[in-house]
Short mmCIF file of C-alpha atoms and ligand atoms in Angstrom, two decimals:
data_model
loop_
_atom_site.label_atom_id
_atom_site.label_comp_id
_atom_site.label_asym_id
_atom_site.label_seq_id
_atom_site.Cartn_x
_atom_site.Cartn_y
_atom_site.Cartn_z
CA UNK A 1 97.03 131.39 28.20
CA UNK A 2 95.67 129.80 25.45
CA UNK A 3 96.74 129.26 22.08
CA UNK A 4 93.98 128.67 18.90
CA UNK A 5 96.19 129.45 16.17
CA UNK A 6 93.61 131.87 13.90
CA UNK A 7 95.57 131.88 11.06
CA UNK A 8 96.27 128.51 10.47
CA UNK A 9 92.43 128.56 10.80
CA UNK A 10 92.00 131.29 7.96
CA UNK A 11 93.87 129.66 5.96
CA UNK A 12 92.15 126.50 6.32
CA UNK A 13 88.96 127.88 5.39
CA UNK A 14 90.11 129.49 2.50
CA UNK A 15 92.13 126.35 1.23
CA UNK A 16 88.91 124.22 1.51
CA UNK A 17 86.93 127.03 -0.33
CA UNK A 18 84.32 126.69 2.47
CA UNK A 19 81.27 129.01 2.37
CA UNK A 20 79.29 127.55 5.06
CA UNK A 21 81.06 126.56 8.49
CA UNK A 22 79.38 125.17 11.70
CA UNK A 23 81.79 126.06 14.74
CA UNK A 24 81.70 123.42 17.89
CA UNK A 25 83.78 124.56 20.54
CA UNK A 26 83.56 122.64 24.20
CA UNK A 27 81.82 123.85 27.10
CA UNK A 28 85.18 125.98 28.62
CA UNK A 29 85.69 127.47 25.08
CA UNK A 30 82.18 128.58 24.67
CA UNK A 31 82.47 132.08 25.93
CA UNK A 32 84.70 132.74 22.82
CA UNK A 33 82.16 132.01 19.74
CA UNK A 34 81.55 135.08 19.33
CA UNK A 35 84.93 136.27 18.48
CA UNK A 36 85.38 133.23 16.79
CA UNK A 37 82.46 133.80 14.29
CA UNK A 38 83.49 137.83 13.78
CA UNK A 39 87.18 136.77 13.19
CA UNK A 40 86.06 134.37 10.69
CA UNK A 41 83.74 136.94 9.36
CA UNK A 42 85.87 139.26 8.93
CA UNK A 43 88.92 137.49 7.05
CA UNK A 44 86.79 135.38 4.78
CA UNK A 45 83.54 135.41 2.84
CA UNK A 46 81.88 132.36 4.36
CA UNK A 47 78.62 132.23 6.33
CA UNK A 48 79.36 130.60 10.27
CA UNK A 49 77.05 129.05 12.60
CA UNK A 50 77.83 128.24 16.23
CA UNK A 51 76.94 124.49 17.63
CA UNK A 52 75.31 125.14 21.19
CA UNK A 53 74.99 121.56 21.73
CA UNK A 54 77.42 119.97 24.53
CA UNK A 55 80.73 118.86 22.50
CA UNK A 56 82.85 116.76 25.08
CA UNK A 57 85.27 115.30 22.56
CA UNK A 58 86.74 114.78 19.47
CA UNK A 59 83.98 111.53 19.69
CA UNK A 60 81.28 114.21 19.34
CA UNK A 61 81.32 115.82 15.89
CA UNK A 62 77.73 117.23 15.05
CA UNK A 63 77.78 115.33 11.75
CA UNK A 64 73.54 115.74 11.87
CA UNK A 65 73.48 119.35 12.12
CA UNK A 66 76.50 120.30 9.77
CA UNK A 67 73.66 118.27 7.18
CA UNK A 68 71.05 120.14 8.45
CA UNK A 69 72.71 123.09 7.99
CA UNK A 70 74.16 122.98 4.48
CA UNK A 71 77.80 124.05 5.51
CA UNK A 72 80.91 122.41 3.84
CA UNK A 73 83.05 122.58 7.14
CA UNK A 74 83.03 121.90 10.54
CA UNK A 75 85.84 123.89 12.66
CA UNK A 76 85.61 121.60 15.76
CA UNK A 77 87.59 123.34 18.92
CA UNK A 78 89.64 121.58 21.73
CA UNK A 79 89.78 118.51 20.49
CA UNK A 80 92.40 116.08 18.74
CA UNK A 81 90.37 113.95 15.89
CA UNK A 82 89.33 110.81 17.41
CA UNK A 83 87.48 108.78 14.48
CA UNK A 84 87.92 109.26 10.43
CA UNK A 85 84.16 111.23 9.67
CA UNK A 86 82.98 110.96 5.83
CA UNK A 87 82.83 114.86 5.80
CA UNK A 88 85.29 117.69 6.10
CA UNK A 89 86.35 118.56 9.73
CA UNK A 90 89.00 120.85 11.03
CA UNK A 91 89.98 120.50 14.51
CA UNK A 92 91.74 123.39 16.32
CA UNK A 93 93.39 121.94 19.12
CA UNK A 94 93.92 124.21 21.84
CA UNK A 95 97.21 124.55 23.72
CA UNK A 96 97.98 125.65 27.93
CA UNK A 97 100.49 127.69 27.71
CA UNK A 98 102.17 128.27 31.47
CA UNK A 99 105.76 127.67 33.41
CA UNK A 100 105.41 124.79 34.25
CA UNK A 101 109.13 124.00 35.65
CA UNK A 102 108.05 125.10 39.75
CA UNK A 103 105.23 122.67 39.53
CA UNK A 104 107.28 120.15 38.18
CA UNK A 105 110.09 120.50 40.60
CA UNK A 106 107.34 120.41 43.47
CA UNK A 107 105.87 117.14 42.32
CA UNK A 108 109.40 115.92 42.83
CA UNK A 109 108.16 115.38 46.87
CA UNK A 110 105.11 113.25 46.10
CA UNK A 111 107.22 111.07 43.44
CA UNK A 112 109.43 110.42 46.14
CA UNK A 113 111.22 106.71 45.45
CA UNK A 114 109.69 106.38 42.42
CA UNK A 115 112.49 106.59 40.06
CA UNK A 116 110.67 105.33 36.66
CA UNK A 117 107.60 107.69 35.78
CA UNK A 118 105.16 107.46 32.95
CA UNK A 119 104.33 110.56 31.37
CA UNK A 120 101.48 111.54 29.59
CA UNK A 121 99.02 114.68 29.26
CA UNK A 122 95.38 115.59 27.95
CA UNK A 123 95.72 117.44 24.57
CA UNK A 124 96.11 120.76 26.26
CA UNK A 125 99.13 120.34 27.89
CA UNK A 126 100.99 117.79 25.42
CA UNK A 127 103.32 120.03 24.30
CA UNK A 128 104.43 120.44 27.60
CA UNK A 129 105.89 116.54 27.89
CA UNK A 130 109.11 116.81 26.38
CA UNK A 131 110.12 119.65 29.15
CA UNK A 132 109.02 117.63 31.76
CA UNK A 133 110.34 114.73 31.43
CA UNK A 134 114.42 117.09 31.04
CA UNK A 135 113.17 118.43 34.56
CA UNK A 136 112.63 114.75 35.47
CA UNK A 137 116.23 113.60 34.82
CA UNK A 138 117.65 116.25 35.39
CA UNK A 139 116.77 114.88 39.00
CA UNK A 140 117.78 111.36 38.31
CA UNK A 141 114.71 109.92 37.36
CA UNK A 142 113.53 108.20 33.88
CA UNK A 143 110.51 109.30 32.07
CA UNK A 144 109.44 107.33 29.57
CA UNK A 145 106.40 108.91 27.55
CA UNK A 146 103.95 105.89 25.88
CA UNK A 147 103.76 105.49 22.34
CA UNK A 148 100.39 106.63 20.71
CA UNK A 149 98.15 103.48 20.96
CA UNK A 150 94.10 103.69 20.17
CA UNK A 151 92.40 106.65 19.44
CA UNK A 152 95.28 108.58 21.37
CA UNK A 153 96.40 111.17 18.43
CA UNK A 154 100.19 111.59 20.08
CA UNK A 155 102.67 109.94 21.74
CA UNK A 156 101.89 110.54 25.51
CA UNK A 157 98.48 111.27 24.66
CA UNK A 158 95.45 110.45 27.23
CA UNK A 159 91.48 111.06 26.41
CA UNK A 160 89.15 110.16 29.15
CA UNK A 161 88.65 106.71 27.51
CA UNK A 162 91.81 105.77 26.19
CA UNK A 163 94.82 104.64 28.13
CA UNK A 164 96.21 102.04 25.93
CA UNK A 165 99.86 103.27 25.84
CA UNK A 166 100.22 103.71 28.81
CA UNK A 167 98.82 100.40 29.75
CA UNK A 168 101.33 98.29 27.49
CA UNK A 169 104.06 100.20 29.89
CA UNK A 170 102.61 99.88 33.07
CA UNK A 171 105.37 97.43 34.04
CA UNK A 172 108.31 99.32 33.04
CA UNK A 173 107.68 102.64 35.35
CA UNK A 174 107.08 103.26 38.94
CA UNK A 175 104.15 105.38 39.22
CA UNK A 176 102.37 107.91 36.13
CA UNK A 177 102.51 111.69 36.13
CA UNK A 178 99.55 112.95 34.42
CA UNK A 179 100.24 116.70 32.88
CA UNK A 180 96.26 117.37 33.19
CA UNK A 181 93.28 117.37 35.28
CA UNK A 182 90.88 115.50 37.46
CA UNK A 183 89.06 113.54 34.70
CA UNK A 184 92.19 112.72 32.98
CA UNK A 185 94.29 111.52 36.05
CA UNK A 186 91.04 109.33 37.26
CA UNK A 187 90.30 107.19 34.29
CA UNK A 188 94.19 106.87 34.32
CA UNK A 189 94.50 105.55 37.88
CA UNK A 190 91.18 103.49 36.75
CA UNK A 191 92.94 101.77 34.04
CA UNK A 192 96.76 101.04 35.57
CA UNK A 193 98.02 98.91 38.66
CA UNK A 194 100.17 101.86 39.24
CA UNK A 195 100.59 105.00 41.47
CA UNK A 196 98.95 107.96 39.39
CA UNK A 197 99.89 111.81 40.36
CA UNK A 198 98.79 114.91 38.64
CA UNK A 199 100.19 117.90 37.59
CA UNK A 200 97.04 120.33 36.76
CA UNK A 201 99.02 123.69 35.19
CA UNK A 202 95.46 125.50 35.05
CA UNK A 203 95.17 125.33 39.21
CA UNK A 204 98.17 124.75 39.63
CA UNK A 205 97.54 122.03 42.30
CA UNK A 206 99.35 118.22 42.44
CA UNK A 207 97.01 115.53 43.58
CA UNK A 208 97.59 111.75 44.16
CA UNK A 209 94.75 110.00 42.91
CA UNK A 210 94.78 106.87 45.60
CA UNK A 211 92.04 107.81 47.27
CA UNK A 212 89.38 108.88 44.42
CA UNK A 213 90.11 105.78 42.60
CA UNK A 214 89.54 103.68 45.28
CA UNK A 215 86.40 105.52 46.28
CA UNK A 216 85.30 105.12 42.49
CA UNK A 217 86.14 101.33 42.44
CA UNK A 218 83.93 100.32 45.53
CA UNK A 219 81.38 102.06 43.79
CA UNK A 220 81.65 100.47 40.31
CA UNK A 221 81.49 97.00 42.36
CA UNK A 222 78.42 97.59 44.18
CA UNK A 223 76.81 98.58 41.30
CA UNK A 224 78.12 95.52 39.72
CA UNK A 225 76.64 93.55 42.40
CA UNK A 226 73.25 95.60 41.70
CA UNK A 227 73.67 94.09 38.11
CA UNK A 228 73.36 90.67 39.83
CA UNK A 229 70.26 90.95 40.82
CA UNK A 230 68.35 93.17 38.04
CA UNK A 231 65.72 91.99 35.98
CA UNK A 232 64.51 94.65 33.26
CA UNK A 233 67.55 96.32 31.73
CA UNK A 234 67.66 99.42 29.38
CA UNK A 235 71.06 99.03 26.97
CA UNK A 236 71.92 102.78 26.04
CA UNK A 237 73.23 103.20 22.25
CA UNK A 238 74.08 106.90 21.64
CA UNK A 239 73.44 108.63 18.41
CA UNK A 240 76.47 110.94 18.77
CA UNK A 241 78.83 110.08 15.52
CA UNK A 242 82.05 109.09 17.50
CA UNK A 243 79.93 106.85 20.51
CA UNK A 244 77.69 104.45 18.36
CA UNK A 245 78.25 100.68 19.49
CA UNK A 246 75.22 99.10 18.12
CA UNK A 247 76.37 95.60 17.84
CA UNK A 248 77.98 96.10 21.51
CA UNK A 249 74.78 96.36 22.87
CA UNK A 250 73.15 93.89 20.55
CA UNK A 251 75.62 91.62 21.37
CA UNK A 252 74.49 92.09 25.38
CA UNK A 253 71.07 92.09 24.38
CA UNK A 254 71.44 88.62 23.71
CA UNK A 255 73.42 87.73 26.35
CA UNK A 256 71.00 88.85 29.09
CA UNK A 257 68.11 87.06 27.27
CA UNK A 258 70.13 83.64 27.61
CA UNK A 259 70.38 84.46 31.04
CA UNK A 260 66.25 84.71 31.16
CA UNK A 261 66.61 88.70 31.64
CA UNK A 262 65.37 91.14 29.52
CA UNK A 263 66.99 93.87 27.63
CA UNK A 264 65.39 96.76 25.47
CA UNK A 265 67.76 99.25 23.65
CA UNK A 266 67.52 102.52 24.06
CA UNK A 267 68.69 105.18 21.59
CA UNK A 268 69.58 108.90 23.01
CA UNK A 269 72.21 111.87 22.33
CA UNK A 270 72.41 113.04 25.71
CA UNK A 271 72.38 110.73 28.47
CA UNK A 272 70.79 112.28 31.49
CA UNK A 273 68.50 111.76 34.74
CA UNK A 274 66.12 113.23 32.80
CA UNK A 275 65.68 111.08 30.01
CA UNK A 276 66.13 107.95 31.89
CA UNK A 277 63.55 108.76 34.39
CA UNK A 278 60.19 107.64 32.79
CA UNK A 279 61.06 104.29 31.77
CA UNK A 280 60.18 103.70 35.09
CA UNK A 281 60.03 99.45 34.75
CA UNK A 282 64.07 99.43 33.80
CA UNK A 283 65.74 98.16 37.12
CA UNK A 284 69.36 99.04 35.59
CA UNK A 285 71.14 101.10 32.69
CA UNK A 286 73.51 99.63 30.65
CA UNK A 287 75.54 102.24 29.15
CA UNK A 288 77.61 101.67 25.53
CA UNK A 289 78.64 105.41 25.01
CA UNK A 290 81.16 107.37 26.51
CA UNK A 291 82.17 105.68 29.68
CA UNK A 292 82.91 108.34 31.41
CA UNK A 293 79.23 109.30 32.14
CA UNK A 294 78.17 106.23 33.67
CA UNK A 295 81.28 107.00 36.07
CA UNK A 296 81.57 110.72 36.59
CA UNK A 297 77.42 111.04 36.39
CA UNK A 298 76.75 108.17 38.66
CA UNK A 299 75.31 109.87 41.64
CA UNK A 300 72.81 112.04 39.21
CA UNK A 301 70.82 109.09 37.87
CA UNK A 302 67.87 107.84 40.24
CA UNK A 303 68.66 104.06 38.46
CA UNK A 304 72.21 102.58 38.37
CA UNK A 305 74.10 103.07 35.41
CA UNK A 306 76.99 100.77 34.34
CA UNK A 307 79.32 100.44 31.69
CA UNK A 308 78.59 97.28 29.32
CA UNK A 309 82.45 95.63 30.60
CA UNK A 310 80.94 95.93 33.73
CA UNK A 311 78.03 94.17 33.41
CA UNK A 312 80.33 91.40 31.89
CA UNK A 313 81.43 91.30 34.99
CA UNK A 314 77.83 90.66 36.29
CA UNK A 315 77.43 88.29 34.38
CA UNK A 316 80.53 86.24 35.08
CA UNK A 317 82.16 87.20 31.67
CA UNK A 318 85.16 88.59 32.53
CA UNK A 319 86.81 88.39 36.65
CA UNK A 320 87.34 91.81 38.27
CA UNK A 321 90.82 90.66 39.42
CA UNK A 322 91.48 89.64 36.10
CA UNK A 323 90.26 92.52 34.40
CA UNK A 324 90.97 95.33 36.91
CA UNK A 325 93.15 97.21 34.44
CA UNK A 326 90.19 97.88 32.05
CA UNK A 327 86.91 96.87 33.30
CA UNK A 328 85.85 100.24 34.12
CA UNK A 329 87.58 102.39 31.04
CA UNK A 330 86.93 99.97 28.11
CA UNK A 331 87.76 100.52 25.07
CA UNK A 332 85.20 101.27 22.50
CA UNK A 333 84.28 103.57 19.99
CA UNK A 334 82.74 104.16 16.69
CA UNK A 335 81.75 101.02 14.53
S1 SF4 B 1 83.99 109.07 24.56
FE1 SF4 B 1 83.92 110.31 26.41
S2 SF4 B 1 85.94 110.16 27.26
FE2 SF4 B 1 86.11 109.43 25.16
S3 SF4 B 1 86.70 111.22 23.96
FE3 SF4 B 1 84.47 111.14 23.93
S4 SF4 B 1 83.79 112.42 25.63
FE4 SF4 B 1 85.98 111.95 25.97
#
């Protein structure tokens, strides 16, 4: 059911005159390198070289090994571009194709009184939007779809850390229907004051996300409060090309030292129990990278792990109430 347009990808290649390509592909599109590569192989002259580090999003081009390497291209999978790199990059997005229209007609129920929805959808299913929202008003609702806002690469378009669009039109609709999955639908329901449902084509399931977001909020406060109270904190900078924020977590850094803590930065690819675990004196983690792990990683880490709006928070910065739209997803990105 999915589409990743290997032509368009020939053709690329040959365009660009590449001889040496590094392929990334993420985690649920690993199990087709190898067809990849031999399709490549096959149709062009050039030399290809699979990435088997953990590619998450279009934040995470391996910029360091395509150097290390020698190649002239990277052919990054799955992803929409999320950040301008100073080297050549194609991205192959891939696309769900399914019926969506029974689906659709079943979320009808759960939207209920609602009669202005949001729509939007991970990159997968984007091209899926305009359909839905003719089912929608075809059953007297309106569907307004959010301009592309941020690092969102389409109109409609939701990553796991940006949510702008549909933020600036929060007050116009009802509730959101999220074209998607879990992740997605969370850091949505994370980031609006609205009802958020989901539409996932690939199990084709509908879920309200009330209850996880709630769950994931009283969390995210007592951790918060567990920020309070710490002494020794460990500022996380990652190294991956599209999730640097140095001066972010210089910036805090300086912060916690006027408020007679102190702060050490830490620099790290992947952010894991594991490589957190020996700097035993840290009481808490402040994490600058992709938000998302300090969220959907939480219960793996021995130490708590917060994102650095959070510890704002902490630190009487910014008010939760205030801030309750984006304290948790914040946006950030490459500097
Ligand atoms: S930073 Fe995290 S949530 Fe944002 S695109 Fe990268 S992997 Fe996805």
């Amino acid at each position: 059911m999915y589409e990743l347009k290997d032509k368009i990808i020939i053709e690329e290649i040959k365009n660009k005159k590449a001889r040496r390509i590094l392929i990334q592909l993420p985690e649920g599109l690993k199990k087709e390198a190898n067809k990849i590569v031999k399709y490549i192989e096959e149709n062009t002259e050039a030399k290809t070289f699979i990435s088997g580090e953990s590619c998450w999003g279009g934040c995470d081009l391996s910029l360091e090994e395509a150097k290390f390497l020698n190649v002239d291209l990277i052919i990054h999978f799955g992803h929409a571009p999320f950040f301008k790199p100073n080297f050549p990059v194609v991205y192959v997005e891939s696309r769900y194709n399914t019926d969506i229209t029974k689906l659709v007609e079943s979320s009808l129920k759960n939207l209920g009184s609602y009669n202005k929805v949001g729509l939007v959808a991970s990159v997968q299913h984007i091209h899926q939007l305009e359909k839905i929202k003719e089912i929608l008003e075809k059953n007297n609702k309106e569907a307004i779809i959010p301009d592309k806002k941020g690092r969102a690469f389409y109109k409609g378009h939701i990553l796991g850390c940006e949510y702008t669009g549909s933020k600036l039109i929060q007050e116009k609709v009802d509730c959101f229907l999220v074209l998607g999955n879990k992740f997605h639908s969370l850091g949505l329901a994370l980031s609006v004051d609205k009802k958020v449902i989901l539409i996932d084509p690939i199990n084709e399931e509908i879920h309200d996300l009330d209850f996880e977001k709630k769950k994931v909020t009283l969390k995210r406060l007592e951790l918060i409060e567990k920020a309070r109270n710490a002494h020794t904190f460990g500022i996380i900078v990652s190294m991956k090309s599209g999730q640097q924020n140095f001066s972010v977590a210089e910036n805090i850094k300086k912060k916690l030292e006027e408020d007679e803590k102190e702060a050490f930065i830490l620099t790290m690819n992947n952010i894991t129990n594991d490589q957190l675990v020996n700097f035993y004196n840290i009481d808490l983690f402040v994490n600058t990278s992709c938000p998302r792990i300090s969220i959907e990683d939480t219960y793996q880490f021995d130490k708590p792990i917060i994102n650095y709006t959070e510890l704002l928070i902490a630190l009487d910065e910014l008010k939760f109430d205030q801030e309750k739209n984006s304290i948790i997803i914040a946006p950030y990105g490459v500097e």
